[in-house]
Structures are given as C-alpha cells and as structure tokens.
Tab-separated table of C-alpha atoms in Angstrom:
chain	number	residue	atom	x	y	z
Z	67	MET	CA	-5.171	25.743	29.894
Z	68	HIS	CA	-8.506	25.717	28.099
Z	69	GLU	CA	-9.519	24.517	24.660
Z	70	PRO	CA	-9.034	27.222	22.002
Z	71	GLU	CA	-12.114	28.743	20.440
Z	72	GLU	CA	-10.578	28.362	16.988
Z	73	ASP	CA	-8.301	25.485	15.944
Z	74	SER	CA	-8.138	25.740	12.166
Z	75	GLY	CA	-4.367	25.270	12.212
Z	76	SER	CA	-4.640	21.571	12.999
Z	77	ASP	CA	-7.287	21.114	10.312
Z	78	THR	CA	-5.053	22.848	7.781
Z	79	ALA	CA	-2.149	20.617	8.755
Z	80	ASP	CA	-4.373	17.548	8.384
Z	81	ARG	CA	-5.397	18.649	4.902
Z	82	TYR	CA	-1.769	18.998	3.876
Z	83	GLU	CA	-1.050	15.547	5.287
Z	84	TYR	CA	-3.994	14.201	3.307
Z	85	GLN	CA	-2.526	15.710	0.151
Z	86	TYR	CA	0.829	14.059	0.876
Z	87	GLN	CA	-0.852	10.688	1.336
Z	88	VAL	CA	-2.736	11.019	-1.946
Z	89	ALA	CA	0.543	11.768	-3.744
Z	90	ALA	CA	2.250	8.857	-1.958
Z	91	ARG	CA	0.024	6.416	-3.866
Z	92	HIS	CA	1.839	7.274	-7.082
Z	93	CYS	CA	5.247	6.876	-5.433
Z	94	CYS	CA	4.456	3.179	-4.945
Z	95	ASP	CA	4.157	2.711	-8.725
Z	96	PHE	CA	7.642	3.708	-9.893
Z	97	ASP	CA	8.597	0.042	-10.269
Z	98	ARG	CA	5.911	-0.404	-12.924
Z	99	GLY	CA	8.006	1.660	-15.348
Z	100	GLU	CA	5.430	4.115	-16.720
Z	101	LEU	CA	5.703	6.911	-14.133
Z	102	GLU	CA	8.978	8.881	-14.287
Z	103	TRP	CA	8.624	11.412	-11.491
Z	104	VAL	CA	6.301	13.337	-9.182
Z	105	LEU	CA	6.856	17.080	-8.738
Z	106	CYS	CA	5.273	18.463	-5.557
Z	107	GLU	CA	3.791	21.937	-5.035
Z	108	TRP	CA	4.615	23.167	-8.523
Z	109	HIS	CA	1.761	25.028	-10.203
Z	110	THR	CA	-0.652	22.527	-8.598
Z	111	ASP	CA	-0.488	20.156	-5.625
Z	112	TYR	CA	1.688	17.861	-7.702
Z	113	ILE	CA	2.554	16.985	-11.304
Z	114	LEU	CA	2.982	13.478	-12.714
Z	115	SER	CA	5.363	12.817	-15.592
Z	116	PHE	CA	5.119	9.706	-17.742
Z	117	GLY	CA	7.719	8.165	-20.029
Z	118	ASP	CA	6.087	9.181	-23.292
Z	119	GLY	CA	6.186	12.902	-22.520
Z	120	ARG	CA	2.751	13.143	-20.926
Z	121	TYR	CA	2.235	15.427	-17.925
Z	122	VAL	CA	-0.689	15.420	-15.511
Z	123	LEU	CA	-1.532	18.350	-13.232
Z	124	VAL	CA	-3.216	17.084	-10.053
Z	125	SER	CA	-5.243	19.071	-7.544
Z	126	VAL	CA	-6.314	17.396	-4.279
Z	127	LYS	CA	-9.397	18.522	-2.364
Z	128	HIS	CA	-10.510	16.956	0.896
Z	129	ARG	CA	-14.174	17.464	1.765
Z	130	GLU	CA	-15.749	16.846	5.157
Z	131	LEU	CA	-18.943	14.794	5.312
Z	132	ASN	CA	-20.953	17.712	6.716
Z	133	GLN	CA	-20.115	19.878	3.699
Z	134	GLY	CA	-22.494	18.010	1.425
Z	135	LEU	CA	-22.119	16.858	-2.182
Z	136	TRP	CA	-19.967	18.510	-4.790
Z	137	THR	CA	-21.994	20.467	-7.326
Z	138	ILE	CA	-20.397	21.801	-10.492
Z	139	ASN	CA	-20.596	25.335	-9.117
Z	140	ARG	CA	-18.837	24.212	-5.943
Z	141	LEU	CA	-16.251	22.303	-7.976
Z	142	CYS	CA	-15.474	25.476	-9.907
Z	143	ASP	CA	-15.105	27.520	-6.732
Z	144	ASP	CA	-14.226	25.523	-3.586
Z	145	GLY	CA	-13.157	22.495	-5.631
Z	146	GLY	CA	-10.558	24.507	-7.464
Z	147	LEU	CA	-11.546	23.714	-11.055
Z	148	LYS	CA	-11.210	27.391	-11.976
Z	149	THR	CA	-7.687	27.474	-10.526
Z	150	LEU	CA	-6.834	24.156	-12.182
Z	151	CYS	CA	-8.022	25.545	-15.522
Z	152	THR	CA	-5.769	28.570	-15.031
Z	153	ARG	CA	-2.783	26.317	-14.297
Z	154	TRP	CA	-3.644	24.209	-17.362
Z	155	ARG	CA	-3.514	27.349	-19.494
Z	156	GLU	CA	-0.267	28.573	-17.901
Z	157	CYS	CA	1.389	25.169	-18.460
Z	158	ARG	CA	0.499	25.248	-22.168
Z	159	THR	CA	-2.333	22.730	-22.033
Z	160	PRO	CA	-0.652	19.539	-20.737
Z	161	TYR	CA	-1.954	16.095	-21.592
Z	162	GLN	CA	-4.268	15.813	-18.582
Z	163	THR	CA	-5.563	17.615	-15.503
Z	164	ARG	CA	-6.975	15.747	-12.555
Z	165	LEU	CA	-9.100	16.651	-9.559
Z	166	ALA	CA	-8.746	14.076	-6.761
Z	167	THR	CA	-11.226	14.251	-3.901
Z	168	ASN	CA	-12.946	12.118	-1.300
Z	169	GLY	CA	-16.154	14.141	-1.637
Z	170	ALA	CA	-19.184	12.620	-3.309
Z	171	LEU	CA	-20.632	14.211	-6.445
Z	172	ASP	CA	-24.213	15.231	-7.072
Z	173	ARG	CA	-25.982	13.942	-10.184
Z	174	GLU	CA	-24.872	16.743	-12.505
Z	175	ALA	CA	-21.268	16.570	-11.281
Z	176	LYS	CA	-21.296	12.784	-11.785
Z	177	ASN	CA	-22.448	13.318	-15.361
Z	178	LEU	CA	-19.567	15.741	-15.882
Z	179	ALA	CA	-17.075	13.222	-14.458
Z	180	LYS	CA	-18.427	10.471	-16.726
Z	181	ALA	CA	-18.294	12.709	-19.794
Z	182	CYS	CA	-14.702	13.689	-19.001
Z	183	ALA	CA	-13.636	10.057	-18.532
Z	184	ALA	CA	-15.291	9.004	-21.784
Z	185	GLY	CA	-14.100	12.026	-23.771
Z	186	ASP	CA	-17.708	12.704	-24.771
Z	187	ARG	CA	-17.308	15.900	-26.817
Z	188	LYS	CA	-21.033	16.415	-27.309
Z	189	ALA	CA	-21.808	16.304	-23.583
Z	190	LEU	CA	-18.727	18.338	-22.694
Z	191	GLN	CA	-19.689	20.965	-25.260
Z	192	GLU	CA	-22.874	21.588	-23.289
Z	193	PHE	CA	-20.997	21.762	-19.975
Z	194	ALA	CA	-18.500	24.168	-21.566
Z	195	ARG	CA	-21.323	26.390	-22.802
Z	196	ASP	CA	-22.962	26.477	-19.351
Z	197	PHE	CA	-19.858	26.834	-17.177
Z	198	HIS	CA	-17.084	28.472	-19.244
Z	199	VAL	CA	-17.508	31.726	-17.323
Z	200	LYS	CA	-17.302	29.902	-13.955
Z	201	LEU	CA	-14.132	28.202	-15.203
Z	202	GLY	CA	-12.587	31.555	-16.090
Z	203	CYS	CA	-12.331	30.720	-19.783
Z	204	GLN	CA	-12.413	33.324	-22.553
Z	205	ASN	CA	-14.787	31.275	-24.696
Z	206	ILE	CA	-16.642	27.971	-24.962
Z	207	ASP	CA	-13.975	26.302	-27.096
Z	208	GLU	CA	-11.263	26.931	-24.498
Z	209	ALA	CA	-13.511	25.486	-21.791
Z	210	LEU	CA	-14.171	22.434	-23.965
Z	211	GLN	CA	-10.447	21.774	-24.447
Z	212	PHE	CA	-9.902	22.013	-20.698
Z	213	LEU	CA	-12.776	19.628	-19.926
Z	214	LEU	CA	-11.424	17.139	-22.479
Z	215	SER	CA	-8.194	17.078	-20.459
Z	216	LEU	CA	-9.977	16.825	-17.091
Z	217	ARG	CA	-10.453	13.671	-15.006
Z	218	ILE	CA	-12.359	13.749	-11.719
Z	219	GLU	CA	-11.416	11.078	-9.177
Z	220	ALA	CA	-14.086	11.235	-6.484
Z	221	GLU	CA	-13.710	7.958	-4.618
Z	222	LEU	CA	-10.716	8.621	-2.383
Z	223	PRO	CA	-11.001	7.506	1.247
Z	224	PRO	CA	-11.392	10.221	3.910
Z	225	ARG	CA	-8.550	11.331	6.159
Z	226	ARG	CA	-9.440	8.761	8.793
Z	227	TYR	CA	-8.990	5.756	6.489
Z	228	ILE	CA	-6.573	6.791	3.752
Z	229	ARG	CA	-3.475	5.447	5.528
Z	230	ALA	CA	-4.931	1.953	5.972
Z	231	GLU	CA	-6.327	1.959	2.426
Z	232	ASN	CA	-3.030	3.043	0.874
Z	233	ILE	CA	-1.008	0.457	2.796
Z	234	GLU	CA	-3.289	-2.345	1.646
Z	235	SER	CA	-3.873	-1.187	-1.936
Z	236	TYR	CA	-0.480	0.277	-2.844
Z	237	VAL	CA	2.340	-0.583	-0.414
Z	238	ARG	CA	1.673	-4.298	0.044
Z	239	PRO	CA	1.361	-4.920	-3.725
Z	240	MET	CA	4.591	-2.945	-4.244
Z	241	LEU	CA	6.396	-5.082	-1.662
Z	242	ALA	CA	4.937	-8.224	-3.242
Z	243	ARG	CA	6.272	-7.183	-6.649
Z	244	SER	CA	9.728	-6.518	-5.208
Z	245	ARG	CA	9.542	-9.608	-2.971
Z	246	ASP	CA	10.767	-7.483	-0.097
Z	247	ARG	CA	9.642	-9.347	3.026
Z	248	ARG	CA	12.152	-7.771	5.373
Z	249	THR	CA	10.300	-4.532	6.085
Z	250	GLU	CA	6.913	-3.834	7.590
Z	251	SER	CA	4.400	-2.364	5.139
Z	252	TRP	CA	3.440	0.434	7.541
Z	253	GLN	CA	7.093	1.462	7.911
Z	254	VAL	CA	7.487	1.605	4.143
Z	255	TYR	CA	4.327	3.683	3.809
Z	256	ASP	CA	5.371	6.193	6.461
Z	257	ALA	CA	8.773	6.492	4.774
Z	258	VAL	CA	7.187	7.186	1.374
Z	259	VAL	CA	4.828	9.788	2.854
Z	260	ASP	CA	7.821	11.448	4.514
Z	261	VAL	CA	9.570	11.671	1.140
Z	262	VAL	CA	6.492	13.436	-0.252
Z	263	ARG	CA	6.275	15.695	2.807
Z	264	GLN	CA	9.897	16.803	2.472
Z	265	ALA	CA	9.520	17.391	-1.258
Z	266	ALA	CA	6.324	19.400	-0.799
Z	267	ARG	CA	8.015	21.564	1.806
Z	268	ALA	CA	11.167	21.824	-0.337
Z	269	ALA	CA	13.277	21.149	2.750
Z	270	ASP	CA	15.449	18.164	1.928
Z	271	ASN	CA	18.230	18.474	4.495
Z	272	ASN	CA	20.367	15.948	2.661
Z	273	ARG	CA	21.003	18.452	-0.132
Z	274	PRO	CA	22.886	21.787	0.120
Z	275	ARG	CA	20.821	24.927	0.427
Z	276	THR	CA	20.547	26.977	-2.746
Z	277	TRP	CA	22.159	30.030	-1.225
Z	278	THR	CA	25.234	28.108	-0.018
Z	279	ILE	CA	26.201	26.598	-3.374
Z	280	SER	CA	29.801	27.642	-4.048
Z	281	ARG	CA	29.692	27.895	-7.834
Z	282	PHE	CA	30.445	30.880	-10.024
Z	283	ASP	CA	26.870	30.841	-11.379
Z	284	ALA	CA	25.213	30.142	-8.025
Z	285	LEU	CA	23.015	33.215	-8.232
Z	286	ASP	CA	21.930	32.637	-11.804
Z	287	SER	CA	18.121	32.414	-11.934
Z	288	ASN	CA	18.135	29.194	-13.968
Z	289	VAL	CA	20.402	27.515	-11.423
Z	290	LEU	CA	18.156	28.616	-8.576
Z	291	LEU	CA	15.128	27.339	-10.455
Z	292	GLU	CA	16.763	23.966	-11.131
Z	293	GLU	CA	17.756	23.569	-7.496
Z	294	ASN	CA	14.214	24.396	-6.380
Z	295	VAL	CA	12.725	21.861	-8.778
Z	296	GLN	CA	15.150	19.146	-7.731
Z	297	ARG	CA	14.226	19.545	-4.074
Z	298	ARG	CA	10.542	19.136	-4.956
Z	299	LEU	CA	10.983	16.249	-7.403
Z	300	ILE	CA	10.515	12.601	-6.438
Z	301	ASP	CA	11.680	9.728	-8.620
Z	302	GLY	CA	12.066	6.008	-8.126
Z	303	ALA	CA	15.643	6.292	-6.885
Z	304	ARG	CA	14.677	8.752	-4.153
Z	305	VAL	CA	11.888	6.517	-2.895
Z	306	ALA	CA	13.997	3.359	-3.115
Z	307	GLY	CA	16.816	5.008	-1.190
Z	308	ARG	CA	14.471	6.039	1.596
Z	309	ILE	CA	12.965	2.550	1.821
Z	310	GLU	CA	16.425	0.980	1.845
Z	311	ALA	CA	17.310	3.111	4.886
Z	312	ILE	CA	14.546	1.483	6.955
Z	313	PRO	CA	16.101	-0.924	9.487
Z	314	ARG	CA	15.361	-4.504	8.478
Z	315	SER	CA	13.496	-6.579	11.019
Z	316	GLY	CA	15.215	-9.476	12.737
Z	317	VAL	CA	13.780	-12.865	13.528
Z	318	ALA	CA	10.070	-12.593	14.272
Z	319	LEU	CA	9.056	-13.245	17.850
Z	320	LEU	CA	7.175	-16.439	18.547
Z	321	GLN	CA	3.620	-16.099	19.775
Z	322	ALA	CA	1.736	-17.697	22.623
Z	323	ASP	CA	-1.280	-19.934	22.049
Z	324	SER	CA	-4.235	-17.605	21.475
Z	325	ASP	CA	-6.559	-19.893	23.429
Z	326	PRO	CA	-4.452	-22.073	25.718
Z	327	GLY	CA	-7.345	-23.042	27.953
Z	328	THR	CA	-9.467	-24.721	25.314
Z	329	ALA	CA	-10.942	-28.038	26.385
Z	330	VAL	CA	-11.914	-29.152	22.873
Z	331	GLU	CA	-9.457	-31.594	21.348
Z	332	THR	CA	-8.294	-30.549	17.907
Z	333	ARG	CA	-7.336	-32.677	14.945
Z	334	LEU	CA	-3.761	-31.663	15.645
Z	335	SER	CA	-3.744	-33.029	19.200
Z	336	LYS	CA	-5.579	-36.218	18.203
Z	337	LYS	CA	-3.153	-37.007	15.416
Z	338	LEU	CA	-0.058	-36.252	17.494
Z	339	ARG	CA	-1.348	-38.358	20.393
Z	340	HIS	CA	-2.163	-41.213	17.999
Z	341	GLY	CA	1.406	-40.929	16.711
Z	342	GLY	CA	2.813	-41.461	20.183
Z	343	ILE	CA	3.636	-37.866	21.095
Z	344	GLY	CA	2.870	-36.939	24.711
Z	345	GLU	CA	1.051	-34.024	26.318
Z	346	THR	CA	4.117	-31.781	26.555
Z	347	GLY	CA	4.746	-32.168	22.837
Z	348	ILE	CA	1.085	-31.441	22.100
Z	349	GLN	CA	1.117	-28.237	24.187
Z	350	SER	CA	4.294	-27.136	22.403
Z	351	ALA	CA	2.699	-27.918	19.036
Z	352	ARG	CA	-0.311	-25.704	19.832
Z	353	ARG	CA	1.888	-22.728	20.671
Z	354	THR	CA	4.194	-23.280	17.711
Z	355	ARG	CA	1.255	-23.532	15.345
Z	356	SER	CA	-0.040	-20.211	16.743
Z	357	SER	CA	3.321	-18.595	15.936
Z	358	TRP	CA	3.061	-19.851	12.368
Z	359	ALA	CA	-0.460	-18.387	12.059
Z	360	THR	CA	0.890	-14.955	13.039
Z	361	PHE	CA	3.751	-15.241	10.538
Z	362	GLU	CA	1.375	-16.370	7.778
Z	363	ALA	CA	-0.986	-13.437	8.342
Z	364	GLN	CA	1.909	-11.002	8.097
Z	365	TYR	CA	3.605	-12.416	5.011
Z	366	SER	CA	0.731	-13.656	2.863
Z	367	SER	CA	0.818	-11.964	-0.517
Z	368	PRO	CA	-2.071	-9.531	-1.142
Z	369	LEU	CA	-1.960	-10.436	-4.832
Z	370	PRO	CA	-2.874	-13.849	-6.276
Z	371	HIS	CA	-0.169	-15.740	-8.161
Z	372	GLU	CA	2.462	-13.175	-7.202
Z	373	GLY	CA	5.296	-15.438	-6.042
Z	374	ASP	CA	3.576	-16.159	-2.761
Z	375	LEU	CA	6.109	-16.882	-0.019
Z	376	ILE	CA	3.545	-18.795	2.032
Z	377	ASP	CA	2.696	-21.239	-0.760
Z	378	ASP	CA	6.393	-21.801	-1.380
Z	379	LEU	CA	7.046	-22.601	2.292
Z	380	LYS	CA	4.055	-24.959	2.454
Z	381	THR	CA	5.375	-26.916	-0.523
Z	382	ARG	CA	8.853	-27.189	0.975
Z	383	VAL	CA	7.666	-28.177	4.466
Z	384	LEU	CA	5.208	-30.743	3.088
Z	385	HIS	CA	8.017	-32.304	1.057
Z	386	GLU	CA	10.257	-32.583	4.120
Z	387	ALA	CA	7.379	-34.062	6.118
Z	388	ALA	CA	6.850	-36.683	3.416
Z	389	MET	CA	10.546	-37.596	3.505
Z	390	ALA	CA	10.502	-37.841	7.303
Z	391	GLU	CA	7.388	-40.021	7.181
Z	392	ALA	CA	8.968	-42.327	4.606
Z	393	GLU	CA	12.014	-42.723	6.816
Z	394	SER	CA	10.050	-43.482	9.998
Z	395	PHE	CA	6.881	-45.195	8.686
Z	396	THR	CA	5.737	-48.560	10.085
Z	397	GLU	CA	2.461	-50.337	9.361
Z	398	SER	CA	1.781	-51.792	12.799
Z	399	ALA	CA	2.951	-49.122	15.231
Z	400	THR	CA	2.938	-45.374	15.717
Z	401	TYR	CA	5.943	-43.537	14.348
Z	402	GLY	CA	5.239	-39.929	15.381
Z	403	ARG	CA	8.137	-39.543	17.803
Z	404	LYS	CA	10.730	-40.705	15.310
Z	405	MET	CA	9.190	-38.606	12.549
Z	406	LEU	CA	9.204	-35.519	14.814
Z	407	ALA	CA	12.895	-35.994	15.626
Z	408	ILE	CA	13.779	-36.277	11.929
Z	409	LEU	CA	11.603	-33.356	10.909
Z	410	SER	CA	12.886	-31.052	13.669
Z	411	ASN	CA	16.412	-31.450	12.334
Z	412	LYS	CA	15.405	-30.832	8.721
Z	413	LEU	CA	13.113	-27.827	9.174
Z	414	THR	CA	15.497	-24.895	9.168
Z	415	PRO	CA	15.276	-21.893	6.805
Z	416	GLU	CA	18.612	-22.853	5.258
Z	417	GLY	CA	17.792	-26.548	5.173
Z	418	ILE	CA	14.618	-26.174	3.111
Z	419	GLY	CA	16.003	-23.413	0.885
Z	420	ALA	CA	13.757	-20.580	2.097
Z	421	ALA	CA	14.274	-17.155	0.520
Z	422	PRO	CA	17.035	-15.219	2.336
Z	423	GLY	CA	16.412	-12.102	4.398
Z	424	ILE	CA	13.061	-13.231	5.839
Z	425	PRO	CA	12.642	-13.078	9.647
Z	426	LEU	CA	11.823	-16.786	9.784
Z	427	ASP	CA	12.574	-19.049	12.752
Z	428	ARG	CA	12.835	-22.832	12.450
Z	429	LEU	CA	9.950	-23.122	14.920
Z	430	HIS	CA	7.765	-21.230	12.448
Z	431	LEU	CA	8.437	-24.032	9.987
Z	432	LEU	CA	7.564	-26.644	12.585
Z	433	GLY	CA	4.416	-24.647	13.309
Z	434	LEU	CA	3.591	-24.859	9.612
Z	435	ALA	CA	3.998	-28.644	9.796
Z	436	TYR	CA	1.503	-28.671	12.657
Z	437	GLN	CA	-0.874	-26.475	10.641
Z	438	LEU	CA	-0.655	-28.944	7.750
Z	439	THR	CA	-1.348	-31.680	10.305
Z	440	ASP	CA	-4.583	-29.982	11.306
Z	441	GLU	CA	-5.485	-29.730	7.613
Z	442	CYS	CA	-4.945	-33.522	7.301
Z	443	LYS	CA	-2.047	-33.115	4.895
Z	444	VAL	CA	0.524	-34.439	7.348
Z	445	TRP	CA	0.072	-37.578	9.473
Z	446	TRP	CA	2.124	-38.903	12.376
Z	447	SER	CA	0.725	-42.418	12.307
Z	448	PRO	CA	-1.176	-44.674	9.900
Z	449	GLU	CA	-4.281	-42.794	8.783
Z	450	PHE	CA	-7.400	-43.055	10.976
Z	451	ASP	CA	-10.780	-41.333	11.327
Z	452	VAL	CA	-9.984	-38.227	13.406
Z	453	ASP	CA	-13.686	-37.309	13.723
Z	454	SER	CA	-14.897	-40.651	14.945
Z	455	ASP	CA	-14.855	-39.974	18.697
Z	456	GLY	CA	-16.425	-36.571	18.977
Z	457	GLU	CA	-16.613	-33.033	17.697
Z	458	VAL	CA	-13.443	-31.487	16.383
Z	459	ASP	CA	-12.364	-27.864	16.616
Z	460	VAL	CA	-11.182	-27.151	13.079
C-alpha cells in the first residue's frame, strides 16, 4: 500500500465538483424570477435560460495557483475560448457566452474582459483582428460578434473556499428571502450541489430510464432527446423539492457558558444581584445567555432589513420585559425575583407570537432577556450606576 505515482483521477473529480458548485450558485436564484432553468452538460458545462428568451452558454475553468496568470493565448487554448466560440456558432449565436474561472488575468486579458463587459466595439475589433485565428473564426467580423457576446468572470474562489463562499453569498440570502429558518444553510447547499451533480451526470434515479419507457414512440429520436434534456435540466421546482426533503431540525440544544470560570463580574450579574436574585439564578442566567448567543449567531439574517428574525424577537422580548417590570415595580425595594417569575411564564415561543417552525426554546428567549440586561435595556431593580464599583466585562 504505497502512494500512487500518478493521481490525476482525484484532481479530475475535484474539477468536476468545482464545476457543480459554480453552477449551484445560479440554482439559489430561482426565487428571484428572472432565471427559468439551468441545463447541465449540454454543449457547454451548463446553459442558463432567462424569461425573456435569452440563453447564456457557460464554460467553467479552474486554474491552480502554480499555473500562472491567464493570457489571451492561454484563454483561447487551455481556457476553452476557442471551444466556447465553436459552441456559440453551433447554437446559432445565443445572447451571451460566459467564461467563469478562479484564475487571475494578465494585463491584456483584463483589458479584453473589460472591453467585453462594456461592449466596446472599437477595442474588441482590435482583439478580433489579432486573435480571430486563435478563436477558430473564419474572419474578423465573426470573431467580433463572438467577443461582443462574451463575458469573462475571473474572480471565483478556488476549490478550497468555494463552498464556504457560496453558502454565505448565495444560500443564506436565499433562505433569508424565503424566511426558511428550519434548515441549516450547509445542508441546503449540499442538497443543491447534489441536484446539479445528478443533472450533470444525467442519472436521476427518480425518473424512469429512457430505454424502459413503455410508449409506442419510445424509440423515436425526439423522445429520446427530450428525455435526455429533462434529466439534465434544473428548474426552481426541482431545487425546491430537494430542499423540502431535507429533515427539519428540532429544538436547538442549549449551550454551556463559554467561560464559566470568569472572576470578573458582568453587568448582567450586578443587575440581577441588585434585583434580589441569588447566585444560583445568576449562574443559570450566564449559561442561558450563552445559549441565546449561539442561537443569534445561527439565525441572524445576512442581509440588512430583510425581515430579521433576531430583531423581531428582541422587540417582542423587550415588550414582555417591560410588562413584567410594570407589574412588579416598586420604588423602595428590589423587584427582580417577582419580575423573573412573571417573565419566565410569559417567554414562550407561542406566548410572544414567534414565527412557527423555528427551533426555539423558551430558555433561548430568557437568554435574550439576559442579553438585553447586559446591554442595559432591561433592569431588575430601580436603575443604578453598574460601573461605579469596578471594571465591567461587557
């Protein structure tokens, strides 16, 4: 059992996986309404179809760091621009062609990418004159028309980081738009990539094989072609169905205090003690607040002003805390214990009207109340100077 001298198979598999992950980005945008479908491994790595009849042929090229910058000559050869131009011609000059790569461009290639993005005919005319032979074009005008359709996307993350980047930049915003808080973003991403993988391999086991279709025209070439296309095609319904099949998470587990041995007294402990709550209650509050911090990190919206669940819960919990304070408030004595008893009964997901289907425990809500205590938005006694007797761990 020794290491093989040649292991290109794993590298090839990684490059295919990279291609699937690049295509998966688009599958997170079906809910936006513009993209109609993605067709995998058909003429190019995949084709995008938009609602107004536009089609985009996409070629994906991963480039290792030690391979250097893309030059235009390399783009035509190793980068596949010549092949992409051929596919553009075969597909009757679709609206757009696109080369997606993680490799950096040299100065001349950057100028080409900028000219393509801007539709600069004058600059592209010069590139067409210089490189029409490398592109496999019959003449300069044909090369110019191809370059006018071309877009070069050269800022993709490498294989090592694309999963994390896609989850943060595509999956979490998609879940925020749908307000789906019941599934983990990484599970959704892996499910979407698997949809792309199955489509690219044309091996969807949920559909009958072409050669077993029991219809009178089963061997007709058009029927075979349609079946092949359908296995490779991804639309919003296919992605949504796969996501829906992901088991929904139950109630989130509560977390232990991340630093239970701290000797520094926090604002939280000072305010609870001043309100008449003892050491056991303070220790419980620290752990419960830690559980809320974990929940908050997981369910905070990645997009501003996008129906943020966390802001909604803060508003609801703060309101209940104000009602509990009003019911238990006294000017001359601490009222923390009575307020805690009232608040503990009120802070349930159903009681505050939290959105259904979220793995939220009532102790998370109490932990949020303790977090608001540390932020000096909730008090358990008449207000006092919490920083007056020493340094506070904020």
